[in-house]
CSV table of C-alpha atoms in Angstrom, one decimal:
chain,number,residue,atom,x,y,z
A,117,ALA,CA,4.8,16.7,0.7
A,118,GLN,CA,1.9,14.4,0.2
A,119,LYS,CA,0.1,12.8,3.1
A,120,ILE,CA,-3.0,10.8,3.9
A,121,THR,CA,-4.6,11.0,7.4
A,122,GLN,CA,-7.0,8.4,8.7
A,123,THR,CA,-7.9,9.5,12.2
A,124,GLN,CA,-10.0,6.6,13.2
A,125,PRO,CA,-7.8,3.6,14.3
A,126,GLY,CA,-11.0,1.6,14.9
A,127,MET,CA,-14.7,1.9,14.1
A,128,PHE,CA,-17.8,-0.3,15.2
A,129,VAL,CA,-21.1,-0.5,13.3
A,130,GLN,CA,-24.2,-2.6,13.7
A,131,GLU,CA,-25.0,-5.0,10.8
A,132,LYS,CA,-27.2,-3.3,8.2
A,133,GLU,CA,-26.3,0.3,9.2
A,134,ALA,CA,-24.3,2.7,7.3
A,135,VAL,CA,-20.8,3.7,8.4
A,136,THR,CA,-18.4,6.5,7.3
A,137,LEU,CA,-14.7,6.1,7.3
A,138,ASP,CA,-12.8,9.4,7.3
A,139,CYS,CA,-9.8,10.3,5.1
A,140,THR,CA,-8.1,13.6,4.7
A,141,TYR,CA,-5.3,14.2,2.3
A,142,ASP,CA,-2.6,16.9,1.7
A,143,THR,CA,-1.1,17.5,-1.7
A,144,SER,CA,0.0,20.5,-3.8
A,145,ASP,CA,-0.6,18.6,-7.1
A,146,PRO,CA,-3.7,19.9,-9.0
A,147,SER,CA,-4.4,16.5,-10.4
A,148,TYR,CA,-4.5,13.4,-8.3
A,149,GLY,CA,-6.4,10.2,-7.7
A,150,LEU,CA,-7.9,8.8,-4.4
A,151,PHE,CA,-8.4,5.2,-3.7
A,152,TRP,CA,-9.9,3.0,-1.0
A,153,TYR,CA,-8.7,-0.5,-0.3
A,154,LYS,CA,-10.1,-3.2,2.0
A,155,GLN,CA,-7.7,-5.7,3.7
A,156,PRO,CA,-9.4,-8.6,5.4
A,157,SER,CA,-7.5,-10.7,7.9
A,158,SER,CA,-6.1,-13.0,5.1
A,159,GLY,CA,-3.9,-10.1,4.1
A,160,GLU,CA,-4.7,-9.3,0.5
A,161,MET,CA,-5.6,-5.7,-0.5
A,162,ILE,CA,-8.8,-5.4,-2.4
A,163,PHE,CA,-9.5,-2.3,-4.5
A,164,LEU,CA,-12.9,-0.7,-3.6
A,165,ILE,CA,-13.4,2.6,-5.2
A,166,TYR,CA,-11.6,5.5,-7.1
A,167,GLN,CA,-12.1,9.2,-7.2
A,168,GLY,CA,-10.3,11.5,-9.6
A,169,SER,CA,-9.7,15.1,-8.4
A,170,TYR,CA,-11.4,16.5,-11.5
A,171,ASP,CA,-14.4,14.1,-11.3
A,172,GLN,CA,-17.5,16.1,-11.1
A,173,GLN,CA,-19.5,13.5,-9.3
A,174,ASN,CA,-18.8,11.4,-6.2
A,175,ALA,CA,-17.8,7.9,-7.1
A,176,THR,CA,-20.1,5.0,-6.2
A,177,GLU,CA,-19.4,1.2,-6.5
A,178,GLY,CA,-22.4,-0.9,-5.2
A,179,ARG,CA,-22.6,-0.3,-1.4
A,180,TYR,CA,-19.5,1.9,-1.4
A,181,SER,CA,-19.6,5.6,-2.1
A,182,LEU,CA,-17.0,8.2,-1.7
A,183,ASN,CA,-17.9,11.6,-0.1
A,184,PHE,CA,-15.4,13.8,-1.9
A,185,GLN,CA,-15.1,17.4,-0.6
A,186,LYS,CA,-12.2,18.9,-2.6
A,187,ALA,CA,-12.0,22.2,-0.7
A,188,ARG,CA,-11.8,20.3,2.6
A,189,LYS,CA,-9.3,17.8,1.1
A,190,SER,CA,-11.4,14.9,2.4
A,191,ALA,CA,-12.4,11.7,0.7
A,192,ASN,CA,-14.5,9.7,3.1
A,193,LEU,CA,-15.7,6.2,2.4
A,194,VAL,CA,-19.4,5.4,3.1
A,195,ILE,CA,-20.5,1.9,3.4
A,196,SER,CA,-24.2,1.4,3.3
A,197,ALA,CA,-26.0,-1.6,4.8
A,198,SER,CA,-23.0,-3.0,6.5
A,199,GLN,CA,-22.5,-6.8,6.5
A,200,LEU,CA,-20.4,-9.1,8.7
A,201,GLY,CA,-18.0,-9.6,5.8
A,202,ASP,CA,-17.2,-5.9,5.8
A,203,SER,CA,-15.2,-6.4,9.0
A,204,ALA,CA,-11.6,-5.6,7.9
A,205,MET,CA,-8.9,-3.0,7.7
A,206,TYR,CA,-9.7,-0.1,5.3
A,207,PHE,CA,-6.9,2.0,3.7
A,208,CYS,CA,-7.2,5.3,2.0
A,209,ALA,CA,-4.6,6.1,-0.6
A,210,MET,CA,-3.6,8.8,-3.1
A,211,ARG,CA,-1.5,9.0,-6.3
A,212,SER,CA,-0.4,12.2,-8.1
A,213,LEU,CA,-1.4,12.1,-11.7
A,214,PHE,CA,1.7,13.9,-12.7
A,215,SER,CA,4.3,11.8,-14.2
A,216,GLY,CA,6.7,12.2,-11.3
A,217,GLY,CA,4.4,10.8,-8.8
A,218,TYR,CA,2.3,8.6,-11.0
A,219,ASN,CA,3.8,5.3,-9.8
A,220,LYS,CA,3.7,6.1,-6.1
A,221,LEU,CA,0.6,5.3,-4.1
A,222,ILE,CA,0.6,7.0,-0.7
A,223,PHE,CA,-1.3,5.1,2.0
A,224,GLY,CA,-2.9,6.3,5.3
A,225,ALA,CA,-2.5,4.3,8.6
A,226,GLY,CA,-5.8,2.5,8.1
A,227,THR,CA,-9.1,2.1,9.9
A,228,ARG,CA,-10.2,-1.2,11.4
A,229,LEU,CA,-13.9,-1.7,11.0
A,230,ALA,CA,-15.8,-4.3,13.1
A,231,VAL,CA,-19.4,-5.1,12.1
A,232,HIS,CA,-21.5,-6.6,14.9
A,233,PRO,CA,-24.6,-8.7,14.4
B,162,ASP,CA,-8.8,-12.2,-12.8
B,163,VAL,CA,-5.5,-10.6,-12.2
B,164,LYS,CA,-3.3,-12.7,-10.2
B,165,VAL,CA,-0.3,-11.5,-8.1
B,166,THR,CA,1.3,-14.3,-6.3
B,167,GLN,CA,3.8,-14.1,-3.6
B,168,SER,CA,5.9,-17.3,-3.1
B,169,SER,CA,6.0,-17.3,0.7
B,170,ARG,CA,3.2,-16.5,3.1
B,171,TYR,CA,5.2,-16.8,6.3
B,172,LEU,CA,8.9,-16.8,6.8
B,173,VAL,CA,11.2,-16.9,9.8
B,174,LYS,CA,14.8,-15.9,9.2
B,175,ARG,CA,17.8,-15.3,11.4
B,176,THR,CA,19.5,-11.9,11.7
B,177,GLY,CA,22.3,-11.6,9.0
B,178,GLU,CA,20.6,-14.1,6.6
B,179,LYS,CA,20.0,-13.1,3.0
B,180,VAL,CA,16.3,-13.2,2.3
B,181,PHE,CA,14.5,-13.4,-1.1
B,182,LEU,CA,10.8,-12.5,-1.4
B,183,GLU,CA,9.4,-13.5,-4.9
B,184,CYS,CA,6.5,-12.1,-6.6
B,185,VAL,CA,4.8,-13.2,-9.9
B,186,GLN,CA,2.0,-11.6,-11.8
B,187,ASP,CA,0.2,-13.0,-14.8
B,188,MET,CA,-1.2,-9.9,-16.5
B,189,ASP,CA,1.8,-8.7,-18.4
B,190,HIS,CA,1.9,-5.5,-16.3
B,191,GLU,CA,4.7,-3.1,-16.8
B,192,ASN,CA,4.8,-1.8,-13.2
B,193,MET,CA,5.6,-3.8,-10.2
B,194,PHE,CA,5.9,-2.6,-6.5
B,195,TRP,CA,7.1,-3.7,-3.1
B,196,TYR,CA,5.6,-2.3,-0.1
B,197,ARG,CA,5.9,-3.0,3.6
B,198,GLN,CA,3.1,-2.7,6.0
B,199,ASP,CA,3.5,-1.9,9.7
B,200,PRO,CA,0.7,-1.2,12.3
B,201,GLY,CA,-0.1,2.5,12.5
B,202,LEU,CA,2.1,3.3,9.5
B,203,GLY,CA,0.0,1.9,6.7
B,204,LEU,CA,1.8,0.8,3.6
B,205,ARG,CA,5.2,2.3,2.7
B,206,LEU,CA,6.8,1.9,-0.8
B,207,ILE,CA,10.2,0.3,-0.7
B,208,TYR,CA,11.0,0.0,-4.5
B,209,PHE,CA,9.1,-0.1,-7.8
B,210,SER,CA,10.0,-1.3,-11.2
B,211,TYR,CA,8.5,0.2,-14.4
B,212,ASP,CA,10.0,-2.3,-16.8
B,213,VAL,CA,12.4,-5.3,-17.0
B,214,LYS,CA,15.7,-4.4,-15.4
B,215,MET,CA,14.4,-0.9,-14.5
B,216,LYS,CA,13.8,0.1,-10.8
B,217,GLU,CA,13.4,3.2,-8.7
B,218,LYS,CA,13.7,3.8,-4.9
B,219,GLY,CA,10.6,4.3,-2.9
B,220,ASP,CA,10.3,6.0,0.4
B,221,ILE,CA,12.2,3.4,2.5
B,222,PRO,CA,14.8,1.6,0.2
B,223,GLU,CA,17.5,1.3,2.9
B,224,GLY,CA,18.4,-2.3,3.6
B,225,TYR,CA,16.7,-3.7,0.5
B,226,SER,CA,17.4,-4.3,-3.1
B,227,VAL,CA,15.2,-5.5,-5.9
B,228,SER,CA,15.6,-7.6,-9.1
B,229,ARG,CA,13.4,-7.7,-12.3
B,230,GLU,CA,14.9,-9.9,-14.9
B,231,LYS,CA,11.6,-11.0,-16.4
B,232,LYS,CA,8.5,-8.9,-16.8
B,233,GLU,CA,6.3,-11.2,-14.8
B,234,ARG,CA,8.7,-11.5,-11.7
B,235,PHE,CA,9.9,-9.0,-9.2
B,236,SER,CA,12.1,-9.9,-6.3
B,237,LEU,CA,12.7,-8.2,-3.0
B,238,ILE,CA,16.1,-8.9,-1.5
B,239,LEU,CA,17.3,-8.3,2.1
B,240,GLU,CA,21.0,-8.6,1.8
B,241,SER,CA,21.4,-9.0,5.6
B,242,ALA,CA,18.2,-9.3,7.5
B,243,SER,CA,17.7,-7.3,10.6
B,244,THR,CA,15.0,-7.5,13.3
B,245,ASN,CA,13.6,-4.1,12.3
B,246,GLN,CA,12.8,-5.7,9.0
B,247,THR,CA,10.2,-7.9,10.6
B,248,SER,CA,7.0,-6.9,8.9
B,249,MET,CA,4.3,-7.8,6.3
B,250,TYR,CA,5.6,-7.4,2.7
B,251,LEU,CA,3.1,-6.7,-0.1
B,252,CYS,CA,3.9,-7.0,-3.8
B,253,ALA,CA,1.6,-5.3,-6.3
B,254,SER,CA,1.4,-4.7,-10.1
B,255,ARG,CA,-0.3,-2.2,-12.4
B,256,ALA,CA,-0.7,-1.8,-16.1
B,257,ARG,CA,0.6,1.4,-17.6
B,258,ILE,CA,-2.4,3.2,-19.1
B,259,ALA,CA,-1.4,6.7,-20.1
B,260,GLY,CA,-3.7,9.4,-18.9
B,261,GLN,CA,-5.9,7.4,-16.7
B,262,GLY,CA,-5.4,7.7,-13.1
B,263,ARG,CA,-8.0,5.2,-12.2
B,264,ASP,CA,-6.0,2.2,-13.3
B,265,THR,CA,-6.0,-0.2,-10.5
B,266,ILE,CA,-3.0,-1.6,-8.5
B,267,TYR,CA,-3.4,-5.2,-7.7
B,268,PHE,CA,-1.8,-6.7,-4.6
B,269,GLY,CA,-0.7,-10.1,-3.6
B,270,GLU,CA,-1.7,-11.8,-0.4
B,271,GLY,CA,1.4,-10.6,1.5
B,272,SER,CA,4.5,-12.3,3.0
B,273,TRP,CA,4.8,-12.2,6.8
B,274,LEU,CA,8.6,-12.1,7.6
B,275,THR,CA,9.9,-12.5,11.1
B,276,VAL,CA,13.6,-11.9,11.7
B,277,VAL,CA,14.9,-13.4,15.0
């Protein structure tokens, strides 16, 4: 069975510092995709970054980077130079790239990040 | 910009009432989804639809049904609302792009449903 685990229910970081949000996953599929979403207090889910299981390099999108360690089945999100607007709930998610699981995005429980001035 | 719009942001319904949650997307996406979000559980898939009139059960379909009569609209129906269905409901849509796992799923702003 596929599963996403986010072990940090809450994290605090000082403004302008970097922070790492942990995500481990479990799947038997050889081909899969990993996503990170941000959910501010308003409720909408905002796509941040994607990593494919066969991608050779770690994904980066602006201040977001994904530390992908395939052997450890981890896909941690790194936010550099934190800003007050980064305070939100962050979800890690996974999708199988086989047709049977292609439409199903499995989510972790989320990590609430608070950025302090 | 992709727009996924959920008709109601906040609803309060009584136990036993029939509840409709409506979702509309403006990007001609084939795939649409309904998730519910509960603290500590993340998002769980209720139903998804891969085309008009086509649907598949997700992980927690019990107590819910869906309708997709038009491509842009996907409705979630609670036939007889119960208090354990109090939750945040999120609609999402995605274009079907064969062979590309990175196609993004776009979410609406969510509907907060309270069943009393």
